[in-house]
Short mmCIF file of C-alpha atoms and ligand atoms in Angstrom, two decimals:
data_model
loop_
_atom_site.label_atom_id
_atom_site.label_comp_id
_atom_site.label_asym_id
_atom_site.label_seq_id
_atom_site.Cartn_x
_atom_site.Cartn_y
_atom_site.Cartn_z
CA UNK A 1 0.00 0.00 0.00
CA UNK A 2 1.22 3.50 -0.72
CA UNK A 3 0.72 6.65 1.53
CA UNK A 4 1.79 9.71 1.06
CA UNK A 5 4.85 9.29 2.96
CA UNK A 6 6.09 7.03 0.21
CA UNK A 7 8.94 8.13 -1.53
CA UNK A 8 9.23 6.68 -5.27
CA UNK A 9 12.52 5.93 -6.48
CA UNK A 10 13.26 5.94 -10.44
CA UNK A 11 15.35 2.73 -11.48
CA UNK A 12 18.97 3.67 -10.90
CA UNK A 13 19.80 3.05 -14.49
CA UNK A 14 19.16 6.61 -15.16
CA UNK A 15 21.12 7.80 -12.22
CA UNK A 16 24.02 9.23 -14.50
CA UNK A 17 21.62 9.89 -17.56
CA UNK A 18 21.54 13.85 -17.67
CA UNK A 19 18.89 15.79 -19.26
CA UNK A 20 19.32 17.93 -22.46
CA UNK A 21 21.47 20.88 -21.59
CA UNK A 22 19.86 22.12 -24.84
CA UNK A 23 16.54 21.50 -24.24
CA UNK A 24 16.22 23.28 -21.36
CA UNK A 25 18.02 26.69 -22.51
CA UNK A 26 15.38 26.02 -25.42
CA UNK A 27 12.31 26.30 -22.67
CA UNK A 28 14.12 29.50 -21.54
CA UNK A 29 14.19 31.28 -24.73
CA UNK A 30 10.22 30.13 -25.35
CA UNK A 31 9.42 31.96 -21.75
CA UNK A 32 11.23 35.19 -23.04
CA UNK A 33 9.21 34.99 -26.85
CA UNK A 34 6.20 33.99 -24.70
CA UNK A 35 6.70 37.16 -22.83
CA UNK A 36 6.84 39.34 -25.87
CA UNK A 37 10.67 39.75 -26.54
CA UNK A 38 11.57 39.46 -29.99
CA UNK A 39 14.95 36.89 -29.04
CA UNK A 40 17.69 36.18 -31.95
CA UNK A 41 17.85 33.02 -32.07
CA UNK A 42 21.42 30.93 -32.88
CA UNK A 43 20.66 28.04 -30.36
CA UNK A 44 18.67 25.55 -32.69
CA UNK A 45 20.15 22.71 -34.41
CA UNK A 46 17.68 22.17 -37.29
CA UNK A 47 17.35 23.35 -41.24
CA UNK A 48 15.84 26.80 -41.75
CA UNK A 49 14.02 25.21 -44.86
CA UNK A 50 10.96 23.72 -45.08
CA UNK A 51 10.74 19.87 -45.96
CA UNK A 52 10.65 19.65 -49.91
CA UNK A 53 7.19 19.64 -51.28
CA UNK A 54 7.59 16.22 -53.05
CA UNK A 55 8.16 14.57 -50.04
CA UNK A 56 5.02 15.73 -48.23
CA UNK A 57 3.01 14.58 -51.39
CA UNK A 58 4.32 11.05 -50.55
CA UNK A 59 3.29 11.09 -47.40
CA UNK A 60 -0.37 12.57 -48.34
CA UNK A 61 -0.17 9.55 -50.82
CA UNK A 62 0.34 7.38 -48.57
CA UNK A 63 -2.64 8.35 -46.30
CA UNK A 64 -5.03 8.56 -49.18
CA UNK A 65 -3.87 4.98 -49.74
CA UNK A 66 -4.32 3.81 -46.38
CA UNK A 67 -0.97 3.06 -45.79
CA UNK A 68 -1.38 3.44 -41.67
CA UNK A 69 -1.09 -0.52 -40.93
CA UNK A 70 1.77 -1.84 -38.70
CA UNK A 71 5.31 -1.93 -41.40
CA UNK A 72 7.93 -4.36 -40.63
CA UNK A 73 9.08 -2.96 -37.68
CA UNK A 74 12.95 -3.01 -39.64
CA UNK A 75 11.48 -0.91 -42.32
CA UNK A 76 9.30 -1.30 -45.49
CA UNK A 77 11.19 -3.38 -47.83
CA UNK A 78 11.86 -0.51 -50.50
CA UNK A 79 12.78 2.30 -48.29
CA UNK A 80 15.47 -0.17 -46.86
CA UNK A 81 16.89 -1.01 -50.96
CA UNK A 82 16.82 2.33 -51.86
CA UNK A 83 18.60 3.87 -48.77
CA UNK A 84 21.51 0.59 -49.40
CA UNK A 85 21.86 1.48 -53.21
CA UNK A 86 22.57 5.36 -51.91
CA UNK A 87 24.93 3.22 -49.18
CA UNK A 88 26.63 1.96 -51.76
CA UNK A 89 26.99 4.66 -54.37
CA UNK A 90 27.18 7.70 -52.61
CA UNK A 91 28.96 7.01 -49.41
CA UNK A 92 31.06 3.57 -50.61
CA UNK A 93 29.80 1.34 -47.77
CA UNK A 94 29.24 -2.59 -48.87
CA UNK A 95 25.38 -2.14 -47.60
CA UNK A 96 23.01 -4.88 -48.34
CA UNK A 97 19.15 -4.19 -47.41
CA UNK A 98 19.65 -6.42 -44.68
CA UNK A 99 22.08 -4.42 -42.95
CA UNK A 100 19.95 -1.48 -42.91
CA UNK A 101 17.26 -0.07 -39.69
CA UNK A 102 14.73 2.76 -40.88
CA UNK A 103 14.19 4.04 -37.11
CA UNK A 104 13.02 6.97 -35.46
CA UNK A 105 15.84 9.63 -36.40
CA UNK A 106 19.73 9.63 -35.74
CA UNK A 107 18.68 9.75 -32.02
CA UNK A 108 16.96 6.41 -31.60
CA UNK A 109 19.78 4.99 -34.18
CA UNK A 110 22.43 6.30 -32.06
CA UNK A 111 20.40 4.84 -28.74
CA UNK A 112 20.00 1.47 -30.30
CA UNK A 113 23.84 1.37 -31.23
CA UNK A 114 25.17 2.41 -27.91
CA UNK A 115 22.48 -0.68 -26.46
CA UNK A 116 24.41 -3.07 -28.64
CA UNK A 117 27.94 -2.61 -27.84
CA UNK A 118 28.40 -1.33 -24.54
CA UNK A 119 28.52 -3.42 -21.39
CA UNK A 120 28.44 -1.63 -18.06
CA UNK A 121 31.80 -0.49 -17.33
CA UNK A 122 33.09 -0.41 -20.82
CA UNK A 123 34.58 3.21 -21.72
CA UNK A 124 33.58 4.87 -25.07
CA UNK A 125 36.11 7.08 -26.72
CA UNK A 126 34.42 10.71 -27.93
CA UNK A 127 36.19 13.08 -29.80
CA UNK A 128 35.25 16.56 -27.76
CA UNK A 129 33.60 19.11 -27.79
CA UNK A 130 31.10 16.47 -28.79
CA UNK A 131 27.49 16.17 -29.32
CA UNK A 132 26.18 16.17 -25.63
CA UNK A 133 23.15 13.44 -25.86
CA UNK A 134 26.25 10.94 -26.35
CA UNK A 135 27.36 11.10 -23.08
CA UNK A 136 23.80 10.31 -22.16
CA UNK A 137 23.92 7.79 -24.42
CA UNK A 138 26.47 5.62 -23.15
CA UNK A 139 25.38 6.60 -19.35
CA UNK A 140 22.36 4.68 -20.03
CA UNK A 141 24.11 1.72 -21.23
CA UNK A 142 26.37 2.00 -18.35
CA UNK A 143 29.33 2.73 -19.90
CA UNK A 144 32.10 5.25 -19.40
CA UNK A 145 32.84 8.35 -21.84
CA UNK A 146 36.52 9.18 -22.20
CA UNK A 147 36.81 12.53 -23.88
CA UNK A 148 39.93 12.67 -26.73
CA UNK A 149 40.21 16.44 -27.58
CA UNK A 150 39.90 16.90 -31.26
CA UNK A 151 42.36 19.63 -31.47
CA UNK A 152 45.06 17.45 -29.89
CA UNK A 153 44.25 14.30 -32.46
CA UNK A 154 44.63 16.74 -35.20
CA UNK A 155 47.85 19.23 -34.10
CA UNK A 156 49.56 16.06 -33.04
CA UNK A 157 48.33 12.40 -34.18
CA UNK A 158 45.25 10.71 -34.02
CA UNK A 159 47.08 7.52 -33.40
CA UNK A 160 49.10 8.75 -30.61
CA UNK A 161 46.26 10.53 -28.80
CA UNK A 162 43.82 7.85 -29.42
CA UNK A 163 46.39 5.59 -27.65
CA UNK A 164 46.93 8.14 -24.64
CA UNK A 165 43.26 7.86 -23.73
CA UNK A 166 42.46 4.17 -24.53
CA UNK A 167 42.56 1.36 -21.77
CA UNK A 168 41.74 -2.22 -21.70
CA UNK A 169 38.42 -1.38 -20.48
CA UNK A 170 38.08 1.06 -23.76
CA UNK A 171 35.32 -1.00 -26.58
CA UNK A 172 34.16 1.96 -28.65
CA UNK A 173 34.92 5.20 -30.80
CA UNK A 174 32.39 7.39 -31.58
CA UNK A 175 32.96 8.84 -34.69
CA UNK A 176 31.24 12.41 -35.54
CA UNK A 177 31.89 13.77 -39.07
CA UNK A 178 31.11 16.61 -39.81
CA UNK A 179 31.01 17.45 -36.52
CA UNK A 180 28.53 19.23 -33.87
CA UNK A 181 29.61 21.37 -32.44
CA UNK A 182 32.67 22.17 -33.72
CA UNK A 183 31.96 21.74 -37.88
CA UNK A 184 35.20 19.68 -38.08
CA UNK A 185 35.02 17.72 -41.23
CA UNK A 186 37.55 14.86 -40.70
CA UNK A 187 39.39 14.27 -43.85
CA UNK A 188 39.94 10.47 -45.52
CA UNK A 189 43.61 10.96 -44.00
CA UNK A 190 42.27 11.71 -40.52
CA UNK A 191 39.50 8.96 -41.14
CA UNK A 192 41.85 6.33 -42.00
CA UNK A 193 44.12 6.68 -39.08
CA UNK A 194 40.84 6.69 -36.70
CA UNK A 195 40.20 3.22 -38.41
CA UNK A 196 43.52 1.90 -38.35
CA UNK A 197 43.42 2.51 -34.55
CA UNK A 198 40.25 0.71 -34.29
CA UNK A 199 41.27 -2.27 -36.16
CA UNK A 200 44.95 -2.55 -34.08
CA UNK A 201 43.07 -2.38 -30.92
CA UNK A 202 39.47 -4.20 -31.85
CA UNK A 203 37.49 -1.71 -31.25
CA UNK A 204 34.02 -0.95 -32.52
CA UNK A 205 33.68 2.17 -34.27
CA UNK A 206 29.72 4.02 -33.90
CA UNK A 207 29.74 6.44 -36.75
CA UNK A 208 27.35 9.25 -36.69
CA UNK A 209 27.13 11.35 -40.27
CA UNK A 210 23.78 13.27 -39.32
CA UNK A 211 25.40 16.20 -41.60
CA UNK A 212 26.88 14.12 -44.38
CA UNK A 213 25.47 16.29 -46.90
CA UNK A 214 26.65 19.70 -45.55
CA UNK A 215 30.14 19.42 -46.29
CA UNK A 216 31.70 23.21 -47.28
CA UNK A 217 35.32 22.63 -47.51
CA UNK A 218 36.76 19.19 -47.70
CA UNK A 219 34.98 15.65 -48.56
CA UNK A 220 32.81 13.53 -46.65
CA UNK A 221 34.53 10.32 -46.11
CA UNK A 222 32.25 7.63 -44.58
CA UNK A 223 34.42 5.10 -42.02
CA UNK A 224 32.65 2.25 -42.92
CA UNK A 225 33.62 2.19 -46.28
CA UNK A 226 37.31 1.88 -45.38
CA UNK A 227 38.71 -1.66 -46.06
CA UNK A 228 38.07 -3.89 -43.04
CA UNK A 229 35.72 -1.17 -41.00
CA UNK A 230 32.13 -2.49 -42.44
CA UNK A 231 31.72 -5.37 -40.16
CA UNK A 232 32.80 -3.08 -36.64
CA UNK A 233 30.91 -0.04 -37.45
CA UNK A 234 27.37 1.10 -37.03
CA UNK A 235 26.60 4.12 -38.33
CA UNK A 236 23.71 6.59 -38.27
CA UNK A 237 22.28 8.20 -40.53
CA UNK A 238 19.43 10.72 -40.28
CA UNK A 239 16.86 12.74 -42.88
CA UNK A 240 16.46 15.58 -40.22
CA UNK A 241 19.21 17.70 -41.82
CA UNK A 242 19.57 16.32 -45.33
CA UNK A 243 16.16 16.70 -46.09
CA UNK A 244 15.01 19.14 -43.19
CA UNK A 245 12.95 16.77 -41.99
CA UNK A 246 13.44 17.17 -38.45
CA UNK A 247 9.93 16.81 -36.96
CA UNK A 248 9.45 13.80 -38.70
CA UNK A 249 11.51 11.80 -36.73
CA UNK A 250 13.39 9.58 -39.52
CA UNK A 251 16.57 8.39 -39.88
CA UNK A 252 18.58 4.61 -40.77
CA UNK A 253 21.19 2.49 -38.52
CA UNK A 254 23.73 0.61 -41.28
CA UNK A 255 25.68 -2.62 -40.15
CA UNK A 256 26.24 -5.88 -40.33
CA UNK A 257 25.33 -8.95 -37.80
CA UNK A 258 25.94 -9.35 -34.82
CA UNK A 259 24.75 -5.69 -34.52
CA UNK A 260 21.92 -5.65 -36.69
CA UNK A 261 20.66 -8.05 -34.14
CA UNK A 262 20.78 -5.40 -31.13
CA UNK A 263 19.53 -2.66 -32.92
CA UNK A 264 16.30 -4.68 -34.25
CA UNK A 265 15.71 -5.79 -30.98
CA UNK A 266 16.61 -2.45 -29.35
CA UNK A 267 13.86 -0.74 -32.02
CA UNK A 268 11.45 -3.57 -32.07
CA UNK A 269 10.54 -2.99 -27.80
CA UNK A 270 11.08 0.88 -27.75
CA UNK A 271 9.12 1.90 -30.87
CA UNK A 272 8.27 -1.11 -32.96
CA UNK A 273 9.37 0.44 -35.73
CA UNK A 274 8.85 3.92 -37.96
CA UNK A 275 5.45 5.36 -38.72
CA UNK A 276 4.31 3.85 -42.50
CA UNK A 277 3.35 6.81 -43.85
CA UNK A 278 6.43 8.85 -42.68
CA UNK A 279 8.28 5.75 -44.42
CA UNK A 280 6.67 6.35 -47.72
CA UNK A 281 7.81 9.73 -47.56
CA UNK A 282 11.36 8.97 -46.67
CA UNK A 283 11.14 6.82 -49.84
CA UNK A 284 10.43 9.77 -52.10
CA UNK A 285 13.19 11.52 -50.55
CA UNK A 286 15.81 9.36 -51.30
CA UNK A 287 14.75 10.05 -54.55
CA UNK A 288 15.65 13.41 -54.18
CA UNK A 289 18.56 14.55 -56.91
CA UNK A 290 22.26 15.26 -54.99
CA UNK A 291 22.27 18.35 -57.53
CA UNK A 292 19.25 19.22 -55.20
CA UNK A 293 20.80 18.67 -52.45
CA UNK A 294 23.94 20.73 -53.55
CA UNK A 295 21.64 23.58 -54.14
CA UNK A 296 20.40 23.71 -50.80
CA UNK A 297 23.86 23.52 -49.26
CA UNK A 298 24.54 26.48 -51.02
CA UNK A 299 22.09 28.72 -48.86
CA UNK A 300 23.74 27.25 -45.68
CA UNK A 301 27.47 28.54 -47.03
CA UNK A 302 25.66 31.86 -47.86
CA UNK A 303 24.82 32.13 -44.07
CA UNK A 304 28.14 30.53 -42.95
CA UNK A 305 29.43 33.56 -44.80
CA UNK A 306 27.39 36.18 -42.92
CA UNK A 307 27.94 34.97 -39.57
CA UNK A 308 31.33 34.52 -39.95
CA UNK A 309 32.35 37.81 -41.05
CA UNK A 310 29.78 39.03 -38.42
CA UNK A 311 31.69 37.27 -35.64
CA UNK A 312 34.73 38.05 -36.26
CA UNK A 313 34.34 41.63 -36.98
CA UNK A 314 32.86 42.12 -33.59
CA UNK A 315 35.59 40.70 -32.47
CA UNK A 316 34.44 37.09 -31.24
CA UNK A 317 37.19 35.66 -33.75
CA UNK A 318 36.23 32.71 -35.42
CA UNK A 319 37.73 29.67 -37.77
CA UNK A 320 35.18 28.74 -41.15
CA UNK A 321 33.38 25.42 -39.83
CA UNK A 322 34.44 22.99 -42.76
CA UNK A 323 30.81 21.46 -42.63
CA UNK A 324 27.16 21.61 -40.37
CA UNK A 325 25.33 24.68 -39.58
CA UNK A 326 27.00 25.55 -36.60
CA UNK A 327 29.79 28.07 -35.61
CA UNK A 328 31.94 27.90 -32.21
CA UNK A 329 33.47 31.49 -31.55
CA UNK A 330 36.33 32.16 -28.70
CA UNK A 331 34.01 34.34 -26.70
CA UNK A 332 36.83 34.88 -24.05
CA UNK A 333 36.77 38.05 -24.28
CA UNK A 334 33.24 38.00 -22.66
CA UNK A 335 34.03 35.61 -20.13
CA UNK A 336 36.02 32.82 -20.13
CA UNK A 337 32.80 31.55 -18.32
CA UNK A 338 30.85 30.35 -21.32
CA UNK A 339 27.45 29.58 -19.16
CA UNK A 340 27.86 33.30 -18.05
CA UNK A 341 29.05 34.67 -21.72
CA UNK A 342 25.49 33.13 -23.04
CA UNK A 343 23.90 34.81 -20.37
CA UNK A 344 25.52 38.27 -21.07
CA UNK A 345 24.73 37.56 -24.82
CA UNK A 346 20.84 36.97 -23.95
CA UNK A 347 20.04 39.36 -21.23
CA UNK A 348 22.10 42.88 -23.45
CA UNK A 349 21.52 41.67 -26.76
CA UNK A 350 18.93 38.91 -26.84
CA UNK A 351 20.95 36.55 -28.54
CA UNK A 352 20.35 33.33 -27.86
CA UNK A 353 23.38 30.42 -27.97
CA UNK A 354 24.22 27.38 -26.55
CA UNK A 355 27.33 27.97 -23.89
CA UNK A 356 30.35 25.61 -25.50
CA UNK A 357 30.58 23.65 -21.97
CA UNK A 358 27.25 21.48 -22.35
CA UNK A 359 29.49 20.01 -25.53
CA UNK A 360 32.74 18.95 -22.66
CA UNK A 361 35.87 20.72 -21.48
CA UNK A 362 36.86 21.00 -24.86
CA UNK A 363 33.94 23.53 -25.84
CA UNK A 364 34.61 25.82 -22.74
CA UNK A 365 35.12 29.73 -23.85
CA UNK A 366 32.75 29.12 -26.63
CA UNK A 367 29.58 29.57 -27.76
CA UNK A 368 28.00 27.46 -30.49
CA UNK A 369 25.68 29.59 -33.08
CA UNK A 370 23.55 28.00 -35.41
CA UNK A 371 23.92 29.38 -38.95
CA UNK A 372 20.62 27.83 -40.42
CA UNK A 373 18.06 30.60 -39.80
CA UNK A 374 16.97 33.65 -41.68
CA UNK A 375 19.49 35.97 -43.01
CA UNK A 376 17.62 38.93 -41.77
CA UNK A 377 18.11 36.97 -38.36
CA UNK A 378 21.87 36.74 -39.03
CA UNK A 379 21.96 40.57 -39.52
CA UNK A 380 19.77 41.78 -36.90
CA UNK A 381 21.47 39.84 -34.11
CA UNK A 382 25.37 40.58 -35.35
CA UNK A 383 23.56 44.10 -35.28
CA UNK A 384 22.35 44.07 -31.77
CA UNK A 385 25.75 42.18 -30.92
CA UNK A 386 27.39 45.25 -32.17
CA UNK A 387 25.24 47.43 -30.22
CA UNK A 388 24.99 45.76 -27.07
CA UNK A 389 28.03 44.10 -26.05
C1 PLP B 401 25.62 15.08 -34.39
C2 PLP B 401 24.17 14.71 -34.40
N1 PLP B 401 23.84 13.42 -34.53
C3 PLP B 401 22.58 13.02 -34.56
C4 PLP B 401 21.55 13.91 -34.46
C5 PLP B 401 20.18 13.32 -34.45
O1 PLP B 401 19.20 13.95 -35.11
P1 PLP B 401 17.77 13.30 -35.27
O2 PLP B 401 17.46 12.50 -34.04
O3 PLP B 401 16.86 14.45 -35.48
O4 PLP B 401 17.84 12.44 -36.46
C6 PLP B 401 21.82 15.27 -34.32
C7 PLP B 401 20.75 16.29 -34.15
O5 PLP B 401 20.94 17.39 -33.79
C8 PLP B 401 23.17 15.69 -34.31
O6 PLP B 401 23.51 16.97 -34.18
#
């Protein structure tokens, strides 16, 4: 029997699993708009575009057609071909249908990859600043995160610095490219020494190439498709930015067995699988032309542009991000604080930001702006940045 003097415990598995950093400065900025201050917003992580028009005719399509019965909770059976022929042609990765998961974005991908290779007490290498849900990530599957700065695997050597941070208890890299925050695109170089590492040491390698197609300077070089990586990677693969299909919740897990077990089983109990007629949709946009695609990465270098010359001429100096939507400025000069300098940029200027910290050590003194809004919003809040600071 319960009274109220019971105190209700949640199950210890999520004692180290944090919440969203992100999320919550997002609630903050929605109190502010909800009390009539016009914010300029830099703190989301999602397209500025609307999802192409052809793909929201599938998905009418599909409900005019009734498609709203259960799917095979691993996917409908042409979504899954058509996203392995792309596997194979545009990224180089020896991807049957059979090694491919249509789940519920990059997140539940990611979730369901973590699930399948970690056992508590295993440590997880992350190149930081690094995309904070990881940490998260690995926390729930009671493993350990081990950051590798980025800046010291590329100024020194990748094999070298992998190897100062690795132990016996170390089972996984994850892999980011391009990166969030940071934009780092690794190059095939970069990539190959990564793998190399992986394959002297046996470790499994969980790629993540959410921002594959926003690649400004450089090449997008998939690990998988290096010789000998196919069989220990999963990777992750979302529509969310490709396709700005964000709210749709969409996205494909790529690998071979024994991990294609885990993450069927891992997507089968959470979600049983993606909505049908969000599938259908997913199927038109793979049929989406790269030229397309290309086009649409050209407004995102128009705004990397803007903000960067913005940035810097105020002063927060600033490197190009080779790829993503997001730029990381020194904001030292604020405060070397970067919870505080995000405060200071809200409360003069109403800029909102993400501070670098939430993203490790590594992302301390910055503050990560997202480049994919409104060019008007670029210019008004480098404007009021100006003015305010
Ligand atoms: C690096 C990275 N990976 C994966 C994702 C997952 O995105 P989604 O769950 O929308 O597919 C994101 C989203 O911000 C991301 O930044």
């Amino acid at each position: 029997m319960t009274t109220s003097q019971t105190v209700f415990r949640l199950a210890s598995r999520f004692d180290d699993v944090g919440f969203s950093d992100i999320v919550k400065l997002r609630n903050r900025v929605m109190e502010l708009r909800a009390q009539g201050t016009s914010v300029y917003q830099f703190e989301g992580g999602e397209p500025f575009i609307e999802t192409p028009d052809v793909i929201k005719q599938a998905a009418k399509r599909a409900l005019d057609q009734n498609q709203t019965r259960y799917a095979p909770s691993s996917g409908i059976p042409e979504l899954r071909e058509a996203i392995a022929e792309k596997l194979r042609t545009r990224n180089h990765i020896p991807a049957e249908a059979r090694d491919v998961l249509v789940v519920n974005g990059g997140m539940q991908g990611l979730f369901a990859a973590f699930q399948s290779v970690v056992n508590p007490g295993d440590e997880v290498l992350l190149f930081s600043p690094y995309w904070t849900p990881i940490k998260d990530l690995v926390a729930h599957s009671q493993g350990r995160s081990v950051m590798v700065p980025t800046r010291e695997a590329r100024e020194t050597s990748f094999e070298q610095t992998l190897a100062r941070y690795s132990t016996e208890r170390t089972k996984a890299i994850y892999y980011n490219t391009p990166q969030n925050p940071s934009g780092v695109v690794f190059t095939p170089e970069e990539t190959k020494a990564v793998a190399a590492f992986a394959q002297e040491r046996d470790l499994i390698v969980i790629a993540d190439e959410a921002y594959e197609d926003l690649v400004y300077d450089g090449e997008h070089c998939s690990i998988a498709s290096i010789e000998g990586m196919f069989d220990r990677t999963i990777t992750s693969f979302t529509f969310s930015k490709s396709f700005a299909m964000t709210g749709w919740r969409l996205g494909y897990a790529v690998a071979p067995e024994p991990w294609m077990t885990g993450l069927r089983k891992a997507l089968l109990y959470s979600s049983n699988g993606v909505s049908t007629p969000t599938q259908w949709a997913g199927l038109a946009a793979m049929s989406i032309e790269v030229a397309t695609l290309e086009q649409m990465k050209e407004q995102y270098r128009l705004r990397r542009g803007l903000l960067l010359a913005g940035l810097n001429d105020i002063g927060l100096p600033c490197a190009p991000p080779a790829g993503a939507f997001y730029a990381l400025p020194d904001v030292t000069r604020i405060s070397k604080d970067s919870r505080e300098a995000a405060e200071v940029l809200l409360d003069r200027a109403n800029v909102a930001t993400v501070p670098g910290i939430v993203f490790g050590e590594e992302g301390e003194g910055h503050l990560r702006f997202s480049f994919s809004t409104s060019i008007e919003t670029i210019e008004a809040g480098i404007d009021s940045l100006r003015r305010n600071l």
